XYZ file of C-alpha atoms in Angstrom:
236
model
C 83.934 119.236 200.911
C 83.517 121.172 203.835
C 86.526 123.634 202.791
C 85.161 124.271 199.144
C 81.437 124.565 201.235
C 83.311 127.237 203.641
C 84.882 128.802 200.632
C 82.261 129.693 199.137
C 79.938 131.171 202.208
C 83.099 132.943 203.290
C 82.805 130.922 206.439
C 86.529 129.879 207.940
C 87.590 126.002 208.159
C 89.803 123.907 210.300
C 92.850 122.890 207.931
C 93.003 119.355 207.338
C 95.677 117.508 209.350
C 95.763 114.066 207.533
C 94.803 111.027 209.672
C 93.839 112.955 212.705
C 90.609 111.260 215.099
C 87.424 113.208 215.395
C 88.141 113.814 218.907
C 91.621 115.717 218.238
C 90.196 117.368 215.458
C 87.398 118.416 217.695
C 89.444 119.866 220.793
C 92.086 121.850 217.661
C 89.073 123.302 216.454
C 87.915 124.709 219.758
C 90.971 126.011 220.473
C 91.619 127.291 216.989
C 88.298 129.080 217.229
C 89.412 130.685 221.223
C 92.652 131.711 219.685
C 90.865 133.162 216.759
C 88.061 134.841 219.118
C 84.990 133.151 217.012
C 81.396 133.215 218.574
C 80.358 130.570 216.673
C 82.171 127.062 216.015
C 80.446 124.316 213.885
C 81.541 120.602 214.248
C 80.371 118.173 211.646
C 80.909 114.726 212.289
C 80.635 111.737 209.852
C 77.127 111.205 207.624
C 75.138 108.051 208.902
C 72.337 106.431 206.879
C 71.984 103.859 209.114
C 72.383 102.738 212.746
C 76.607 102.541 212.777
C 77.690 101.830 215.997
C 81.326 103.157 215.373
C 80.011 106.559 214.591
C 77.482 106.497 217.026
C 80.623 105.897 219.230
C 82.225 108.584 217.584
C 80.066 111.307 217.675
C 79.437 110.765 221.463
C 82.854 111.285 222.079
C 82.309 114.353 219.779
C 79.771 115.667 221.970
C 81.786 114.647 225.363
C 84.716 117.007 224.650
C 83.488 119.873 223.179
C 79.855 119.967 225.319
C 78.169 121.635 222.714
C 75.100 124.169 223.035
C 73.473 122.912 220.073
C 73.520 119.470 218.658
C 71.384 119.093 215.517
C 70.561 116.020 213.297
C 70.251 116.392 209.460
C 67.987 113.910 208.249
C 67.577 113.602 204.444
C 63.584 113.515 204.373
C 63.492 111.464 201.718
C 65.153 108.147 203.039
C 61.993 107.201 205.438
C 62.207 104.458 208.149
C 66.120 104.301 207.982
C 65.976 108.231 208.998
C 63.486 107.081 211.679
C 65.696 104.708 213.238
C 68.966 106.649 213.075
C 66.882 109.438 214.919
C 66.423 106.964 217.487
C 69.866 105.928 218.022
C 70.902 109.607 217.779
C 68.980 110.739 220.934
C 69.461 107.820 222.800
C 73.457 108.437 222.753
C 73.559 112.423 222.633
C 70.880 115.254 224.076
C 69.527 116.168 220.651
C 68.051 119.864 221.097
C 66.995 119.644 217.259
C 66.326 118.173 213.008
C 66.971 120.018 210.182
C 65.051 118.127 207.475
C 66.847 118.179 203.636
C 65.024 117.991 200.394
C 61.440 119.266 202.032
C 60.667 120.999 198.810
C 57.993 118.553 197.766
C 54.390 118.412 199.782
C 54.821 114.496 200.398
C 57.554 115.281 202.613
C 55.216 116.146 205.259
C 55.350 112.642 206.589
C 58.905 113.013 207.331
C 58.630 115.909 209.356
C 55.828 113.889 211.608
C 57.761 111.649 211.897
C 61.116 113.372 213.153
C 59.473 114.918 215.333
C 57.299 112.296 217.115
C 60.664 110.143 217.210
C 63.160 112.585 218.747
C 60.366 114.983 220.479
C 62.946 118.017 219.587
C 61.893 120.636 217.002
C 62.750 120.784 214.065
C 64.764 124.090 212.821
C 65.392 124.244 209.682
C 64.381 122.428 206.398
C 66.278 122.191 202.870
C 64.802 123.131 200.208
C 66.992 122.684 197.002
C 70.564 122.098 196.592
C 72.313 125.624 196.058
C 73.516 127.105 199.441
C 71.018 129.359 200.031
C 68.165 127.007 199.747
C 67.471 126.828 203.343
C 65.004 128.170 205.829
C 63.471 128.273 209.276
C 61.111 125.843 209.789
C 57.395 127.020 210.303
C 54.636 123.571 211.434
C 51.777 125.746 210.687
C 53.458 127.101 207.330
C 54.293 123.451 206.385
C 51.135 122.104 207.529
C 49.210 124.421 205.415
C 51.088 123.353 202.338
C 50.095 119.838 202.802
C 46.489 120.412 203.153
C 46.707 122.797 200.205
C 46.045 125.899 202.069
C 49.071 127.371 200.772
C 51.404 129.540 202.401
C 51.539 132.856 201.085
C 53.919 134.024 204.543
C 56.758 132.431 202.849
C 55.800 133.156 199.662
C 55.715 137.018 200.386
C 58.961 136.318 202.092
C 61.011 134.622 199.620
C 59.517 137.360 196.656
C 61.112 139.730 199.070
C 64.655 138.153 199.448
C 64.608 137.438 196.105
C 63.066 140.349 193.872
C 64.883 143.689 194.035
C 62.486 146.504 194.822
C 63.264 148.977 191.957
C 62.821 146.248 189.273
C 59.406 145.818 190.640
C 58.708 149.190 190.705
C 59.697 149.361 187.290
C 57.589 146.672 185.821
C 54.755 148.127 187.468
C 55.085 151.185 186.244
C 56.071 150.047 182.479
C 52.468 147.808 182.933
C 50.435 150.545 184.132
C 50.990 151.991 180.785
C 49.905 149.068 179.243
C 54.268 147.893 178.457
C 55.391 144.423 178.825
C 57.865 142.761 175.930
C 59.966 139.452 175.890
C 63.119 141.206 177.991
C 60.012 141.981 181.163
C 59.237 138.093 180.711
C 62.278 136.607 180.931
C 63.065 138.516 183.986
C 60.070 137.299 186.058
C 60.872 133.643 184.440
C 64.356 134.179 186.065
C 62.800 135.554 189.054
C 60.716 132.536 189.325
C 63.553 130.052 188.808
C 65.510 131.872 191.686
C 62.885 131.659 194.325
C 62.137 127.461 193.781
C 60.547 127.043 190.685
C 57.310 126.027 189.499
C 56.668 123.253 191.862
C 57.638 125.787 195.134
C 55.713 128.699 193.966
C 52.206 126.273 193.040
C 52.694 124.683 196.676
C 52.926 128.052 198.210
C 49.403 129.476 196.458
C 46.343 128.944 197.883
C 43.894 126.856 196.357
C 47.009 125.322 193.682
C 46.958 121.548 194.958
C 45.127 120.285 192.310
C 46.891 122.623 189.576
C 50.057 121.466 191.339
C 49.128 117.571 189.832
C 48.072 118.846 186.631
C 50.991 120.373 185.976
C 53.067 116.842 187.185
C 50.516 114.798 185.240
C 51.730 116.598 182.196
C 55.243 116.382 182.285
C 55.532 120.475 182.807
C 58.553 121.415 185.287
C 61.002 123.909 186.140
C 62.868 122.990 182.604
C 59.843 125.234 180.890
C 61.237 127.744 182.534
C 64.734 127.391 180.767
C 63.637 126.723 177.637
C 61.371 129.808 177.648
C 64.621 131.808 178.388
C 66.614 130.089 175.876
C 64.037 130.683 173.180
C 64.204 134.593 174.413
C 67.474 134.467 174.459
C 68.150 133.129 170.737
């Protein structure tokens, strides 16, 4: 997984040597990295959904040979009181300095975030926010905080249109609407501009003042697959 994840980022991996122990793999990766002059070397050890006291073995072992700067739990936000408790164990066998938080693209995932924080009393980084690779971001309290109160966060909105939307298109479309132009090919490229920075649901939590539109649109069934039926129906 890892090599097919590093593949595709263009980041280098550690060649698999079969039946080799976290620890050895640990201290070849190290020295792989030295030999290879790398700033930057990134050790995952096993996934844990629960308390496992072999991997909790593990990974401290982990942690005793290669003494690293950062050591950072990834909690799925989703799983609730199990992710609670394996926070727990984690700091109280390695010197967590921080949680990045998956699947925080939904406002009820607030809780989690409380949560991981009030448990480990380390920051949290970074939070997930879909499942393609680029679908993660630094993590803001007040942005996050916002979102769940419906105050929106139109910081991270303005950020992600800019990441996402190249400038001459936009430039284009205004200047094509300013004459009073817009036609089915302008439409489906905002759809597909929409679909690229999170979707209905991520773009509604963002705006101010959208919490309750937010549940309308959930009460009625509408979702991102609007979106790719509109596009097909362009399309065709």
């Amino acid at each position: 997984q890892l090599a097919v994840l590093g593949t595709q980022t263009g980041v280098a991996t550690l060649p698999i040597v079969a039946g080799q122990q976290p620890v050895d793999i640990a201290r070849r990766a190290m020295e792989s990295a030295r030999l290879q002059a790398f700033d930057v070397l990134l050790l995952d050890t096993a996934g844990r959904l629960h308390v496992d006291e072999a991997l909790m073995a593990e990974m401290k072992a982990v942690a005793g040979v290669s003494a690293p700067t950062e050591v950072l739990l990834v909690v799925d936000s989703l799983t609730g009181q199990d992710a609670v408790n394996v926070a727990k164990s984690f700091t109280d066998e390695v010197p967590l300095t921080g949680v990045v938080l998956t699947r925080m693209d939904g406002d009820a995932r607030g809780g989690a975030a409380l949560s991981m924080r009030y448990v480990t009393g380390k920051p949290i980084k970074f939070a997930g926010t879909g499942e393609k690779l680029d679908a993660i971001e630094a993590f803001h309290p007040r942005r996050v905080a916002d979102r769940i109160l419906g105050m929106g966060d139109v910081v991270s909105l303005v950020e992600k249109a800019a990441a996402t939307i190249k400038e001459e298109e936009a430039e284009a479309l205004a200047r094509k609407m300013a004459k009073g132009q817009f036609d089915l090919d302008d439409l489906r490229m905002q759809l597909r501009q929409m679909q690229q920075m999170g979707g209905l649901g991520m773009l509604a939590g963002m705006m101010p003042g959208m919490k309750k539109a937010k549940a309308a649109m959930a009460a009625s069934g509408m979702d991102d697959k609007v979106l790719v039926h509109m596009d097909a129906i362009i399309g065709s």
